[in-house]
Amino acid sequence: PPARQEAADRPRQRTLSRRRRGRIPAGRAPRAGPRRMAPDRRLPAYHGRSHGHRSRTSRRQRPHHAAQPRRQLSAPLQRVASRFFSDRLAVVSLAFIAFFFAIALTAGILQLLGLPMPMDPNATNLEAKLQPPSAVHWLGTDNLGRDVLSRMVAGSTISLTVGFVAMAVSLGIGIVLGAVSGYCGGWIDNVLMRIVDALLCFPSFFLILSAIAILGPNIWIIIAVIGLVSWTGTARLVRAEFLTLRESEYVCAARDRKSTRLNSSHSSVS
C-alpha cells in the first residue's frame, strides 16, 4: 500500500537531507533505534561532584557579579548627568556661572601674587567720572572716576572668599553640634537647642554691623560673625536626622548585640 511505502521512505529522506547538510558521511548508514535529544549546552555539565564544589561556570560568573554594585552606584550619577546636560537652559546657566567664577578666581590669584590688574579698581580720576561705556572703560566709571568693571571683578573675589569660608565654618559648627545634640539627647540636647533658639531671635545683619562697629572693618571679622551666626539651621537639620537614625532597627539591633556581649563577658569573668 502507498502508506507503507511512504513510511519506509521517510528514514531514507531524512538520511539524504542530513547528508546534504554534512552531518552524516556518505558511506555511513543512519543509526537505528530511538532518536536521542541533543544536550543543552547552556546548562553546566554535572561530573558527579558535590553541591559544595564550585564549578568553572560560577568562577566565570563571579567577576560579573562583583562588578554589578559599581554599576548600581554609578547609574544614579549617570542619570542625573544625562538629565542635566539634556536641558539647554541648565547647560547655559552652568557656563555663565563657570565663566564668572573663573574671572573671580583669576583676579584673586593676581591679588595674592601681587601682580597688577589691567586697571586699578581703587584709582580715582575726577576728570573721567560718570562716563558711559567705552573702549577704555567697558562698563563706564562711577562718581569718582573708578572703573566699574575692575571694581566688580575685585568685589567678586571678596564675595566668593566670604561665602565659601563662612559656609565652611557654619557647616563645621552646625554638623558637630547637631550630631552631639541628636545622639546624646537629654540635658545636652535641651541646652544646645535653647542656644539655637536664642541665636535665632537676633537678626544676623545687625550682629554683623555691631561687630564691625566694635572691632573695625575687616573681612575676617565678617567671615567669623557670619559663620558663628548661620549654623543654627544646619544644627537643627542634622539633629533631626540623628534622632531618626537613632531609633532605626539596625541601630537597636547593634545596641542589643553590644549589651549581650557585655553581659556574656561579665558572666564569664564572674
Coordinates of C-alpha atoms in Angstrom, one line a residue:
P1 CA 0.0 0.0 0.0
P2 CA 1.1 3.6 -0.5
A3 CA 1.0 4.4 3.2
R4 CA 3.6 1.7 4.0
Q5 CA 5.8 2.9 1.1
E6 CA 5.8 6.5 2.4
A7 CA 6.6 5.3 6.0
A8 CA 9.5 3.2 4.6
D9 CA 10.9 6.2 2.5
R10 CA 10.9 8.6 5.4
P11 CA 14.2 7.4 7.1
R12 CA 15.8 7.5 3.6
Q13 CA 14.7 11.1 3.0
R14 CA 16.0 12.1 6.4
T15 CA 19.3 10.4 5.7
L16 CA 19.6 12.2 2.4
S17 CA 18.8 15.6 3.9
R18 CA 21.3 15.1 6.7
R19 CA 24.0 14.0 4.3
R20 CA 23.4 17.2 2.3
R21 CA 23.9 19.2 5.4
G22 CA 27.1 17.4 6.2
R23 CA 26.0 15.8 9.4
I24 CA 26.5 12.1 8.2
P25 CA 29.3 10.9 6.0
A26 CA 28.4 9.5 2.6
G27 CA 29.5 5.9 3.4
R28 CA 27.8 5.7 6.8
A29 CA 24.3 4.4 7.5
P30 CA 21.9 6.0 9.9
R31 CA 21.6 4.6 13.4
A32 CA 18.6 2.5 14.2
G33 CA 16.6 3.0 17.3
P34 CA 15.1 5.9 19.1
R35 CA 16.4 9.4 18.3
R36 CA 18.5 11.0 21.0
M37 CA 18.0 14.5 22.1
A38 CA 21.0 16.9 21.9
P39 CA 22.2 18.0 25.3
D40 CA 21.5 21.6 26.2
R41 CA 24.9 23.4 26.1
R42 CA 23.6 26.3 28.1
L43 CA 23.4 24.2 31.3
P44 CA 26.6 23.3 33.1
A45 CA 27.5 19.7 32.9
Y46 CA 27.4 17.6 36.0
H47 CA 30.5 15.5 36.6
G48 CA 29.5 13.7 39.8
R49 CA 30.8 16.4 42.1
S50 CA 29.2 17.5 45.3
H51 CA 27.0 20.6 45.5
G52 CA 29.5 22.4 47.7
H53 CA 32.1 22.3 44.9
R54 CA 32.4 25.4 42.9
S55 CA 32.3 24.8 39.2
R56 CA 34.1 26.8 36.5
T57 CA 30.8 28.4 35.5
S58 CA 30.5 30.0 38.9
R59 CA 34.1 31.2 38.7
R60 CA 33.5 32.8 35.4
Q61 CA 30.4 34.5 36.6
R62 CA 32.0 35.8 39.8
P63 CA 33.6 39.0 38.2
H64 CA 30.3 39.8 36.6
H65 CA 28.5 39.8 40.0
A66 CA 31.4 41.7 41.7
A67 CA 31.2 44.5 39.1
Q68 CA 27.4 44.8 39.5
P69 CA 27.4 47.1 42.6
R70 CA 29.7 49.6 40.8
R71 CA 27.1 49.8 38.0
Q72 CA 24.4 50.3 40.6
L73 CA 26.3 53.1 42.3
S74 CA 27.3 54.9 39.0
A75 CA 23.8 54.5 37.5
P76 CA 22.2 57.4 39.5
L77 CA 25.0 59.7 38.7
Q78 CA 24.8 58.9 35.1
R79 CA 21.0 59.5 35.1
V80 CA 21.5 62.9 36.8
A81 CA 24.3 63.9 34.4
S82 CA 22.3 62.9 31.3
R83 CA 19.2 64.6 32.5
F84 CA 21.1 67.8 33.4
F85 CA 23.0 68.0 30.1
S86 CA 19.9 67.4 28.1
D87 CA 18.5 70.7 29.4
R88 CA 19.9 73.5 27.3
L89 CA 18.9 76.2 29.8
A90 CA 20.7 74.4 32.6
V91 CA 23.9 74.0 30.5
V92 CA 23.9 77.7 29.5
S93 CA 23.4 78.7 33.2
L94 CA 26.3 76.4 34.2
A95 CA 28.5 78.0 31.6
F96 CA 27.7 81.5 32.8
I97 CA 28.5 80.6 36.4
A98 CA 31.7 78.9 35.5
F99 CA 32.8 81.9 33.4
F100 CA 32.2 84.4 36.3
F101 CA 33.8 82.0 38.8
A102 CA 36.9 81.7 36.6
I103 CA 37.2 85.6 36.3
A104 CA 36.9 86.0 40.1
L105 CA 39.4 83.2 40.7
T106 CA 41.9 84.8 38.3
A107 CA 41.5 88.1 40.0
G108 CA 42.1 86.6 43.4
I109 CA 45.3 84.8 42.2
L110 CA 46.6 88.1 40.8
Q111 CA 45.9 89.8 44.1
L112 CA 47.7 87.0 46.0
L113 CA 50.7 87.1 43.8
G114 CA 50.9 90.9 43.9
L115 CA 50.5 91.2 40.1
P116 CA 48.8 94.3 38.7
M117 CA 45.3 94.1 37.2
P118 CA 44.5 95.6 33.8
M119 CA 43.0 98.6 35.7
D120 CA 43.4 99.6 39.3
P121 CA 39.9 99.3 40.9
N122 CA 40.8 101.9 43.5
A123 CA 42.4 104.5 41.2
T124 CA 40.3 107.7 41.1
N125 CA 40.1 110.2 38.2
L126 CA 37.6 113.0 38.7
E127 CA 38.0 114.2 35.1
A128 CA 36.6 110.9 33.8
K129 CA 33.8 110.4 36.3
L130 CA 30.4 109.1 35.3
Q131 CA 31.5 108.2 31.8
P132 CA 29.4 105.9 29.6
P133 CA 30.8 102.5 28.4
S134 CA 33.7 102.9 26.0
A135 CA 36.7 101.1 24.6
V136 CA 38.7 102.1 27.7
H137 CA 36.0 101.6 30.4
W138 CA 33.8 98.7 29.2
L139 CA 31.1 99.4 31.9
G140 CA 31.8 103.1 32.4
T141 CA 33.0 104.9 35.5
D142 CA 31.5 105.8 38.9
N143 CA 31.2 109.3 40.5
L144 CA 34.9 109.2 41.5
G145 CA 36.2 108.1 38.1
R146 CA 36.9 104.5 39.0
D147 CA 36.5 101.7 36.5
V148 CA 33.2 99.8 37.2
L149 CA 34.3 96.5 35.6
S150 CA 37.6 96.4 37.6
R151 CA 35.7 97.0 40.8
M152 CA 33.1 94.3 40.0
V153 CA 35.9 91.8 39.4
A154 CA 37.7 92.7 42.6
G155 CA 34.4 92.6 44.6
S156 CA 33.6 89.1 43.2
T157 CA 36.8 87.7 44.6
I158 CA 35.9 89.1 48.1
S159 CA 32.3 87.8 47.8
L160 CA 33.5 84.3 46.9
T161 CA 36.0 84.3 49.7
V162 CA 33.4 85.4 52.3
G163 CA 30.8 82.9 51.0
F164 CA 33.0 79.8 50.9
V165 CA 34.9 80.4 54.2
A166 CA 31.8 81.5 56.2
M167 CA 29.8 78.5 54.9
A168 CA 32.6 76.1 55.8
V169 CA 32.7 77.5 59.3
S170 CA 28.9 77.3 59.6
L171 CA 28.7 73.7 58.3
G172 CA 31.5 72.6 60.6
I173 CA 29.8 74.0 63.7
G174 CA 26.3 73.0 62.8
I175 CA 27.2 69.4 61.9
V176 CA 29.2 68.8 65.1
L177 CA 26.7 70.4 67.5
G178 CA 23.7 68.9 65.7
A179 CA 25.2 65.4 65.8
V180 CA 26.1 65.7 69.5
S181 CA 22.6 67.0 70.3
G182 CA 20.8 64.3 68.4
Y183 CA 23.0 61.4 69.5
C184 CA 23.3 62.2 73.2
G185 CA 19.9 63.7 73.9
G186 CA 18.8 64.5 77.5
W187 CA 20.0 67.7 79.0
I188 CA 22.7 68.2 76.4
D189 CA 20.0 68.3 73.7
N190 CA 18.0 70.8 75.8
V191 CA 20.9 73.1 76.4
L192 CA 22.1 73.2 72.7
M193 CA 18.6 73.7 71.4
R194 CA 18.0 76.6 73.8
I195 CA 21.2 78.2 72.5
V196 CA 19.9 77.8 68.9
D197 CA 16.6 79.4 69.9
A198 CA 18.4 82.3 71.4
L199 CA 20.6 82.9 68.3
L200 CA 17.5 82.7 66.1
C201 CA 16.0 85.7 68.0
F202 CA 18.7 88.1 66.9
P203 CA 19.0 89.1 63.2
S204 CA 22.4 88.3 61.8
F205 CA 22.6 91.6 59.8
F206 CA 22.6 93.7 63.0
L207 CA 25.1 91.4 64.6
I208 CA 27.5 91.8 61.7
L209 CA 27.1 95.6 61.9
S210 CA 27.7 95.6 65.6
A211 CA 30.8 93.5 65.3
I212 CA 32.2 95.8 62.5
A213 CA 31.4 98.9 64.6
I214 CA 33.2 97.5 67.7
L215 CA 36.1 95.6 66.1
G216 CA 36.6 97.6 62.9
P217 CA 36.0 96.8 59.2
N218 CA 37.8 93.6 58.4
I219 CA 36.9 90.8 56.1
W220 CA 37.9 88.0 58.5
I221 CA 35.7 89.5 61.2
I222 CA 32.8 89.5 58.8
I223 CA 33.5 85.8 58.0
A224 CA 33.7 84.9 61.6
V225 CA 30.4 86.6 62.5
I226 CA 28.6 85.0 59.6
G227 CA 29.9 81.6 60.4
L228 CA 29.1 81.9 64.1
V229 CA 25.5 83.0 63.5
S230 CA 24.3 81.0 60.5
W231 CA 25.0 77.5 61.9
T232 CA 21.6 77.1 63.6
G233 CA 19.7 75.8 60.6
T234 CA 22.3 73.2 59.9
A235 CA 22.3 72.0 63.5
R236 CA 18.6 71.6 63.6
L237 CA 18.6 69.5 60.3
V238 CA 21.5 67.3 61.5
R239 CA 19.8 66.8 64.9
A240 CA 16.6 65.7 63.2
E241 CA 18.4 63.1 61.1
F242 CA 20.3 61.7 64.1
L243 CA 17.0 61.4 66.0
T244 CA 15.6 59.4 63.1
L245 CA 18.6 57.2 62.7
R246 CA 18.9 56.6 66.5
E247 CA 15.6 54.8 66.5
S248 CA 16.2 52.7 63.4
E249 CA 16.1 48.9 63.6
Y250 CA 19.7 48.2 62.8
V251 CA 20.9 50.7 65.5
C252 CA 18.7 49.0 68.1
A253 CA 20.0 45.6 66.9
A254 CA 23.6 46.8 67.3
R255 CA 22.8 48.1 70.8
D256 CA 21.2 44.7 71.8
R257 CA 24.2 42.8 70.4
K258 CA 26.6 45.0 72.3
S259 CA 24.7 44.6 75.5
T260 CA 24.6 40.8 75.1
R261 CA 28.3 40.8 74.6
L262 CA 28.9 42.8 77.7
N263 CA 26.6 40.5 79.7
S264 CA 28.4 37.4 78.5
S265 CA 31.9 38.9 79.2
H266 CA 30.7 39.8 82.8
S267 CA 29.3 36.3 83.3
S268 CA 32.5 34.7 82.1
V269 CA 34.6 36.8 84.4
S270 CA 32.5 36.1 87.4

